[in-house]
mmCIF file of C-alpha atoms and ligand atoms in Angstrom:
data_model
loop_
_atom_site.group_PDB
_atom_site.id
_atom_site.type_symbol
_atom_site.label_atom_id
_atom_site.label_comp_id
_atom_site.label_asym_id
_atom_site.label_seq_id
_atom_site.Cartn_x
_atom_site.Cartn_y
_atom_site.Cartn_z
ATOM 1 C CA MET A 1 206.336 138.722 81.813
ATOM 2 C CA TYR A 2 205.838 135.080 82.467
ATOM 3 C CA SER A 3 203.411 133.020 84.817
ATOM 4 C CA HIS A 4 205.054 129.813 85.014
ATOM 5 C CA ILE A 5 208.486 130.029 84.264
ATOM 6 C CA ILE A 6 211.667 132.454 85.424
ATOM 7 C CA SER A 7 213.903 133.120 82.437
ATOM 8 C CA GLU A 8 217.193 134.792 83.648
ATOM 9 C CA LYS A 9 220.182 135.984 81.766
ATOM 10 C CA GLN A 10 223.624 135.196 83.546
ATOM 11 C CA GLY A 11 226.364 136.571 80.953
ATOM 12 C CA ILE A 12 226.398 134.032 78.158
ATOM 13 C CA VAL A 13 224.055 131.584 79.740
ATOM 14 C CA GLN A 14 220.138 131.705 80.290
ATOM 15 C CA LEU A 15 218.558 129.696 82.656
ATOM 16 C CA ILE A 16 215.035 128.900 82.502
ATOM 17 C CA THR A 17 213.390 127.441 85.657
ATOM 18 C CA ILE A 18 209.950 125.840 85.662
ATOM 19 C CA ASP A 19 208.218 127.811 88.306
ATOM 20 C CA ARG A 20 205.568 125.324 89.794
ATOM 21 C CA GLU A 21 207.107 123.665 92.521
ATOM 22 C CA HIS A 22 203.726 122.683 94.776
ATOM 23 C CA LYS A 23 202.649 120.771 91.656
ATOM 24 C CA LEU A 24 206.225 119.244 91.086
ATOM 25 C CA ASN A 25 206.624 121.608 88.147
ATOM 26 C CA ALA A 26 203.827 119.654 86.246
ATOM 27 C CA LEU A 27 203.564 121.400 82.726
ATOM 28 C CA ASN A 28 200.344 122.955 81.997
ATOM 29 C CA ILE A 29 199.565 124.237 78.468
ATOM 30 C CA GLU A 30 200.375 127.867 79.374
ATOM 31 C CA LEU A 31 203.682 127.039 80.698
ATOM 32 C CA ILE A 32 204.848 124.953 77.526
ATOM 33 C CA GLN A 33 203.660 127.914 75.296
ATOM 34 C CA GLU A 34 205.980 130.310 77.584
ATOM 35 C CA ILE A 35 208.931 127.944 77.036
ATOM 36 C CA GLY A 36 208.309 128.275 73.393
ATOM 37 C CA LEU A 37 208.000 131.988 73.402
ATOM 38 C CA GLU A 38 211.182 132.167 75.276
ATOM 39 C CA ILE A 39 213.202 129.954 72.946
ATOM 40 C CA ASP A 40 212.010 132.039 69.880
ATOM 41 C CA ARG A 41 213.053 135.097 71.545
ATOM 42 C CA LEU A 42 216.685 133.730 72.453
ATOM 43 C CA ASN A 43 216.869 132.338 68.989
ATOM 44 C CA LYS A 44 216.150 135.427 67.553
ATOM 45 C CA GLU A 45 218.393 137.572 69.704
ATOM 46 C CA LYS A 46 221.262 135.247 69.897
ATOM 47 C CA LEU A 47 222.805 136.900 72.889
ATOM 48 C CA VAL A 48 223.467 133.903 74.741
ATOM 49 C CA ARG A 49 225.842 130.671 73.860
ATOM 50 C CA GLY A 50 223.427 127.969 75.713
ATOM 51 C CA ILE A 51 220.153 127.659 77.497
ATOM 52 C CA ILE A 52 219.554 125.630 80.607
ATOM 53 C CA ILE A 53 216.226 124.269 81.559
ATOM 54 C CA THR A 54 215.429 123.166 85.140
ATOM 55 C CA GLY A 55 212.637 122.838 87.360
ATOM 56 C CA LYS A 56 212.229 124.736 90.901
ATOM 57 C CA GLY A 57 213.257 123.102 94.069
ATOM 58 C CA ASN A 58 215.075 119.869 94.642
ATOM 59 C CA LYS A 59 212.339 117.238 93.828
ATOM 60 C CA ALA A 60 211.228 117.612 90.451
ATOM 61 C CA PHE A 61 212.330 118.728 87.049
ATOM 62 C CA ALA A 62 208.796 118.244 85.891
ATOM 63 C CA ALA A 63 206.384 115.429 86.960
ATOM 64 C CA GLY A 64 204.706 115.366 83.685
ATOM 65 C CA ALA A 65 201.875 117.140 81.823
ATOM 66 C CA ASP A 66 199.225 118.622 84.301
ATOM 67 C CA ILE A 67 196.911 115.872 84.579
ATOM 68 C CA ALA A 68 194.038 117.925 86.375
ATOM 69 C CA GLU A 69 194.269 120.304 83.332
ATOM 70 C CA PHE A 70 193.827 117.707 80.479
ATOM 71 C CA ALA A 71 191.494 114.984 82.763
ATOM 72 C CA LYS A 72 188.406 116.610 81.247
ATOM 73 C CA PHE A 73 189.638 116.849 77.550
ATOM 74 C CA ASN A 74 187.780 115.225 74.818
ATOM 75 C CA SER A 75 189.626 113.848 71.833
ATOM 76 C CA LYS A 76 190.042 117.198 69.841
ATOM 77 C CA GLU A 77 191.256 118.872 72.771
ATOM 78 C CA GLY A 78 193.751 116.096 73.465
ATOM 79 C CA GLU A 79 194.808 116.705 69.815
ATOM 80 C CA LYS A 80 195.294 120.459 69.784
ATOM 81 C CA MET A 81 197.164 119.855 73.104
ATOM 82 C CA SER A 82 199.699 117.294 72.011
ATOM 83 C CA THR A 83 200.167 119.284 68.459
ATOM 84 C CA ASN A 84 201.068 122.513 70.126
ATOM 85 C CA GLY A 85 203.265 120.941 72.525
ATOM 86 C CA GLY A 86 204.881 118.962 70.041
ATOM 87 C CA ILE A 87 205.551 122.535 68.201
ATOM 88 C CA VAL A 88 207.339 123.874 71.121
ATOM 89 C CA PHE A 89 209.269 120.777 71.937
ATOM 90 C CA ASN A 90 210.503 120.772 68.029
ATOM 91 C CA LYS A 91 211.435 124.219 68.609
ATOM 92 C CA ILE A 92 213.856 123.510 71.730
ATOM 93 C CA GLU A 93 215.251 120.527 69.507
ATOM 94 C CA GLN A 94 216.036 122.866 66.574
ATOM 95 C CA SER A 95 217.299 125.832 68.698
ATOM 96 C CA CYS A 96 220.511 126.968 67.090
ATOM 97 C CA ILE A 97 221.666 127.664 70.652
ATOM 98 C CA PRO A 98 222.129 124.511 72.593
ATOM 99 C CA VAL A 99 219.639 123.664 75.335
ATOM 100 C CA ILE A 100 220.622 121.652 78.283
ATOM 101 C CA ALA A 101 218.197 120.090 80.514
ATOM 102 C CA ALA A 102 219.278 120.185 84.094
ATOM 103 C CA VAL A 103 217.419 117.089 85.466
ATOM 104 C CA ASN A 104 216.848 117.875 89.141
ATOM 105 C CA GLY A 105 214.367 115.309 90.205
ATOM 106 C CA PHE A 106 211.485 113.810 88.587
ATOM 107 C CA ALA A 107 211.485 113.722 84.921
ATOM 108 C CA LEU A 108 208.141 112.038 84.154
ATOM 109 C CA GLY A 109 206.065 111.821 81.303
ATOM 110 C CA GLY A 110 205.865 115.422 79.599
ATOM 111 C CA GLY A 111 208.776 116.074 81.831
ATOM 112 C CA CYS A 112 211.047 113.346 80.523
ATOM 113 C CA GLU A 113 209.828 114.206 77.106
ATOM 114 C CA LEU A 114 210.880 117.842 77.672
ATOM 115 C CA SER A 115 214.260 116.827 78.806
ATOM 116 C CA MET A 116 214.635 114.638 75.829
ATOM 117 C CA ALA A 117 213.815 117.721 73.298
ATOM 118 C CA CYS A 118 216.695 119.184 74.505
ATOM 119 C CA HIS A 119 220.136 118.693 73.162
ATOM 120 C CA ILE A 120 222.097 117.652 76.445
ATOM 121 C CA ARG A 121 220.813 116.079 79.691
ATOM 122 C CA ILE A 122 222.735 116.310 82.886
ATOM 123 C CA ALA A 123 221.041 114.855 86.104
ATOM 124 C CA SER A 124 221.605 115.097 89.592
ATOM 125 C CA GLU A 125 221.907 111.933 91.618
ATOM 126 C CA ASN A 126 218.224 111.820 92.688
ATOM 127 C CA ALA A 127 216.716 112.218 89.185
ATOM 128 C CA LYS A 128 214.024 109.823 88.152
ATOM 129 C CA PHE A 129 213.059 109.214 84.475
ATOM 130 C CA GLY A 130 210.037 107.331 83.401
ATOM 131 C CA GLN A 131 207.160 107.431 80.734
ATOM 132 C CA PRO A 132 204.011 106.606 83.188
ATOM 133 C CA GLU A 133 201.248 107.681 80.835
ATOM 134 C CA VAL A 134 199.824 104.104 80.486
ATOM 135 C CA ASN A 135 199.058 104.180 84.142
ATOM 136 C CA LEU A 136 196.679 106.937 82.808
ATOM 137 C CA GLY A 137 195.235 105.126 79.910
ATOM 138 C CA LEU A 138 197.379 107.027 77.510
ATOM 139 C CA PRO A 139 200.559 106.674 75.478
ATOM 140 C CA PRO A 140 202.886 109.614 75.770
ATOM 141 C CA GLY A 141 201.643 112.842 73.682
ATOM 142 C CA TYR A 142 204.896 115.036 73.413
ATOM 143 C CA GLY A 143 207.135 112.804 71.275
ATOM 144 C CA GLY A 144 208.021 110.422 73.986
ATOM 145 C CA THR A 145 207.519 107.057 72.025
ATOM 146 C CA GLN A 146 209.921 108.765 69.223
ATOM 147 C CA ARG A 147 212.678 110.354 71.180
ATOM 148 C CA LEU A 148 213.017 107.674 73.953
ATOM 149 C CA SER A 149 213.449 104.973 71.168
ATOM 150 C CA GLN A 150 215.897 107.161 69.157
ATOM 151 C CA ILE A 151 217.952 108.098 72.575
ATOM 152 C CA ILE A 152 218.054 104.703 74.404
ATOM 153 C CA GLY A 153 216.944 102.222 71.864
ATOM 154 C CA LYS A 154 213.922 100.349 70.872
ATOM 155 C CA GLY A 155 214.165 97.532 73.400
ATOM 156 C CA ARG A 156 214.713 99.664 76.286
ATOM 157 C CA ALA A 157 212.200 102.362 75.407
ATOM 158 C CA LEU A 158 209.626 99.752 74.946
ATOM 159 C CA ASN A 159 210.405 98.411 78.300
ATOM 160 C CA MET A 160 210.062 101.870 79.903
ATOM 161 C CA LEU A 161 206.755 102.697 77.992
ATOM 162 C CA ILE A 162 205.251 99.499 78.677
ATOM 163 C CA SER A 163 206.052 98.853 82.250
ATOM 164 C CA ALA A 164 205.874 102.546 83.327
ATOM 165 C CA LYS A 165 208.631 101.951 85.466
ATOM 166 C CA THR A 166 210.786 104.842 86.443
ATOM 167 C CA ILE A 167 214.771 104.505 86.103
ATOM 168 C CA GLY A 168 217.106 106.394 88.307
ATOM 169 C CA ALA A 169 220.335 108.727 87.670
ATOM 170 C CA THR A 170 223.004 105.797 87.185
ATOM 171 C CA THR A 171 220.731 103.504 84.857
ATOM 172 C CA ALA A 172 219.912 106.969 82.758
ATOM 173 C CA LEU A 173 223.544 107.215 82.508
ATOM 174 C CA ASN A 174 224.178 103.446 81.434
ATOM 175 C CA TYR A 175 221.379 103.884 78.997
ATOM 176 C CA GLY A 176 222.748 106.956 77.566
ATOM 177 C CA LEU A 177 219.664 109.071 78.325
ATOM 178 C CA VAL A 178 221.949 111.433 80.193
ATOM 179 C CA THR A 179 225.691 112.367 79.644
ATOM 180 C CA GLN A 180 226.453 113.026 83.313
ATOM 181 C CA VAL A 181 225.240 112.679 86.779
ATOM 182 C CA VAL A 182 226.254 114.953 89.818
ATOM 183 C CA PRO A 183 225.245 115.828 93.258
ATOM 184 C CA ILE A 184 222.257 118.065 93.526
ATOM 185 C CA ASP A 185 224.178 121.068 94.692
ATOM 186 C CA GLU A 186 226.634 120.862 91.843
ATOM 187 C CA LEU A 187 223.863 120.303 89.092
ATOM 188 C CA LEU A 188 223.572 124.038 88.000
ATOM 189 C CA ASN A 189 227.053 125.117 88.267
ATOM 190 C CA THR A 190 227.989 121.813 85.985
ATOM 191 C CA CYS A 191 225.425 122.907 83.476
ATOM 192 C CA ILE A 192 226.544 126.639 83.548
ATOM 193 C CA GLN A 193 230.275 125.375 83.046
ATOM 194 C CA TYR A 194 229.114 123.309 80.074
ATOM 195 C CA VAL A 195 227.841 126.712 78.507
ATOM 196 C CA GLN A 196 231.047 128.495 79.543
ATOM 197 C CA ASN A 197 233.046 126.148 77.828
ATOM 198 C CA LEU A 198 230.990 126.805 74.515
ATOM 199 C CA ALA A 199 232.288 130.486 74.636
ATOM 200 C CA HIS A 200 235.334 129.037 72.465
ATOM 201 C CA LYS A 201 233.161 126.847 70.183
ATOM 202 C CA SER A 202 231.983 128.320 67.004
ATOM 203 C CA PRO A 203 228.132 129.203 67.110
ATOM 204 C CA ILE A 204 227.826 128.841 63.425
ATOM 205 C CA ALA A 205 229.367 125.221 63.295
ATOM 206 C CA ILE A 206 227.201 124.292 66.535
ATOM 207 C CA ASP A 207 224.106 125.456 64.653
ATOM 208 C CA ALA A 208 225.207 123.378 61.790
ATOM 209 C CA VAL A 209 225.716 120.209 63.803
ATOM 210 C CA ILE A 210 222.393 120.452 65.523
ATOM 211 C CA LYS A 211 220.860 120.668 61.906
ATOM 212 C CA CYS A 212 222.764 117.639 60.642
ATOM 213 C CA VAL A 213 221.797 115.392 63.522
ATOM 214 C CA ASN A 214 218.213 116.384 63.404
ATOM 215 C CA THR A 215 218.049 115.972 59.623
ATOM 216 C CA MET A 216 218.824 112.294 60.401
ATOM 217 C CA TYR A 217 215.682 111.829 61.955
ATOM 218 C CA ALA A 218 213.478 114.185 59.935
ATOM 219 C CA GLU A 219 211.570 111.802 58.049
ATOM 220 C CA ASN A 220 210.108 110.213 60.957
ATOM 221 C CA ASN A 221 206.085 110.425 60.885
ATOM 222 C CA GLY A 222 205.918 108.655 64.128
ATOM 223 C CA PHE A 223 205.372 111.865 65.919
ATOM 224 C CA ASN A 224 202.128 112.429 63.881
ATOM 225 C CA PHE A 225 201.012 108.943 64.429
ATOM 226 C CA GLU A 226 201.737 109.430 68.214
ATOM 227 C CA ILE A 227 199.284 112.467 68.205
ATOM 228 C CA ASN A 228 196.594 110.255 66.687
ATOM 229 C CA GLN A 229 197.226 107.484 69.137
ATOM 230 C CA PHE A 230 197.376 109.876 72.035
ATOM 231 C CA SER A 231 194.213 111.991 70.893
ATOM 232 C CA GLU A 232 191.954 108.675 70.396
ATOM 233 C CA CYS A 233 192.540 107.539 73.916
ATOM 234 C CA PHE A 234 190.708 110.376 75.259
ATOM 235 C CA GLU A 235 187.597 109.007 74.383
ATOM 236 C CA ARG A 236 188.310 105.812 75.988
ATOM 237 C CA ASP A 237 187.060 104.539 79.558
ATOM 238 C CA ASP A 238 190.817 103.530 80.639
ATOM 239 C CA PHE A 239 191.608 107.383 80.344
ATOM 240 C CA LYS A 240 188.822 108.306 82.497
ATOM 241 C CA GLU A 241 189.533 105.871 84.871
ATOM 242 C CA GLY A 242 193.371 106.428 84.821
ATOM 243 C CA THR A 243 193.015 110.239 85.553
ATOM 244 C CA GLN A 244 190.343 109.966 88.033
ATOM 245 C CA ALA A 245 192.364 107.474 89.994
ATOM 246 C CA PHE A 246 195.394 109.962 90.000
ATOM 247 C CA MET A 247 193.214 112.656 91.511
ATOM 248 C CA GLU A 248 191.698 110.353 93.918
ATOM 249 C CA LYS A 249 195.361 109.115 94.797
ATOM 250 C CA ARG A 250 194.581 105.386 94.237
ATOM 251 C CA LYS A 251 195.504 102.842 91.748
ATOM 252 C CA PRO A 252 193.435 102.808 88.384
ATOM 253 C CA ASN A 253 191.226 99.570 88.239
ATOM 254 C CA TYR A 254 191.552 98.446 84.577
HETATM 255 N N1 COA B 1 199.758 116.853 86.961
HETATM 256 C C1 COA B 1 199.270 117.630 87.969
HETATM 257 N N2 COA B 1 199.497 117.488 89.319
HETATM 258 C C2 COA B 1 200.593 116.726 89.734
HETATM 259 C C3 COA B 1 201.293 116.089 88.648
HETATM 260 C C4 COA B 1 201.075 115.988 87.509
HETATM 261 N N3 COA B 1 201.843 115.297 86.487
HETATM 262 N N4 COA B 1 202.559 115.245 89.368
HETATM 263 C C5 COA B 1 202.080 115.830 90.649
HETATM 264 N N5 COA B 1 201.117 116.498 90.882
HETATM 265 C C6 COA B 1 200.786 117.179 92.064
HETATM 266 C C7 COA B 1 199.967 116.480 93.098
HETATM 267 O O1 COA B 1 198.692 116.059 92.474
HETATM 268 C C8 COA B 1 200.199 117.076 94.494
HETATM 269 O O2 COA B 1 199.099 117.924 94.246
HETATM 270 P P1 COA B 1 198.402 118.254 95.864
HETATM 271 O O3 COA B 1 199.510 118.587 96.641
HETATM 272 O O4 COA B 1 197.371 119.459 95.433
HETATM 273 O O5 COA B 1 197.588 116.850 95.947
HETATM 274 C C9 COA B 1 201.826 117.575 94.393
HETATM 275 O O6 COA B 1 202.027 117.736 92.884
HETATM 276 C C10 COA B 1 202.788 116.810 94.799
HETATM 277 O O7 COA B 1 202.732 115.267 94.184
HETATM 278 P P2 COA B 1 202.454 114.115 95.092
HETATM 279 O O8 COA B 1 201.841 113.155 94.219
HETATM 280 O O9 COA B 1 201.586 114.577 96.357
HETATM 281 O O10 COA B 1 204.053 113.989 95.388
HETATM 282 P P3 COA B 1 204.725 112.283 95.816
HETATM 283 O O11 COA B 1 205.927 112.705 96.133
HETATM 284 O O12 COA B 1 203.748 111.534 96.717
HETATM 285 O O13 COA B 1 204.731 111.613 94.341
HETATM 286 C C11 COA B 1 204.921 111.303 92.064
HETATM 287 C C12 COA B 1 205.370 112.105 93.368
HETATM 288 C C13 COA B 1 205.946 112.102 91.041
HETATM 289 C C14 COA B 1 205.315 110.166 91.791
HETATM 290 C C15 COA B 1 203.495 111.631 91.778
HETATM 291 O O14 COA B 1 203.137 112.773 91.979
HETATM 292 C C16 COA B 1 203.235 111.185 90.482
HETATM 293 O O15 COA B 1 202.864 109.906 89.900
HETATM 294 N N6 COA B 1 202.794 112.214 89.395
HETATM 295 C C17 COA B 1 202.322 111.877 88.173
HETATM 296 C C18 COA B 1 203.566 111.446 87.362
HETATM 297 C C19 COA B 1 202.718 111.103 85.822
HETATM 298 O O16 COA B 1 201.846 110.239 85.576
HETATM 299 N N7 COA B 1 203.359 111.930 84.952
HETATM 300 C C20 COA B 1 202.751 112.027 83.628
HETATM 301 C C21 COA B 1 201.766 112.904 83.240
HETATM 302 S S1 COA B 1 201.106 112.834 81.578
#
């Protein structure tokens, strides 16, 4: 049914696995749309009590948006990518069924943003989080500037966004970016157990909690501003140099 994700129902748990291991589960546009369709379906059917999103393999949750795909985009295409991706990430954030990110390695750029759109993040010990877009001549485009600031605070967020430095699982735990760190071979079971525990909690009350918390941030126009800033950068030389450098496996020359 899907080309880039695998979605399996295991009792009251739905496990969505990003299935592009050879590209470190980089998020192409079609893949993000597939996640959106699946979140819609699961929210309509209401047959599960929790959705887990993870990446295939032991190396990456998702190493970002697919750089090879957007490297040739112009500003209009960049705007469309960011807008449509943002719609899907909002669907995750607004899902009435809790969504848990099982972060099993690199969660960079769009991967970090995807994890932050989820309600809960549980990481393996080898997880690494970062927003390295400035290496590519871009700001984040899937809500990273907003959600990172919401979750870990402005100072830490600016530090990560400006420096492009990644943080490991222990720092992510200290920052409150994740709620738990476990050995990689225990990650999925820990997340499944998290959902099993929700079997005895009211789904109606959980839905209300999610809506209430999201309402606290509802008036935030920063998301639209980020889309504008992101798309404008597609016309700049830094973006061409940054994406070219990534594909040529060299450091950019700014
Ligand atoms: N988009 C497209 N392809 C990506 C990708 C991305 N975001 N991240 C990794 N890949 C691809 C690589 O190009 C490589 O493909 P190839 O084998 O055809 O050359 C493959 O995945 C493996 O990645 P590689 O870079 O060889 O692995 P590594 O262990 O040396 O480095 C990372 C791992 C995560 C540090 C490195 O892949 C990286 O920096 N990725 C980009 C991170 C990023 O900038 N994300 C934000 C994007 S908006």
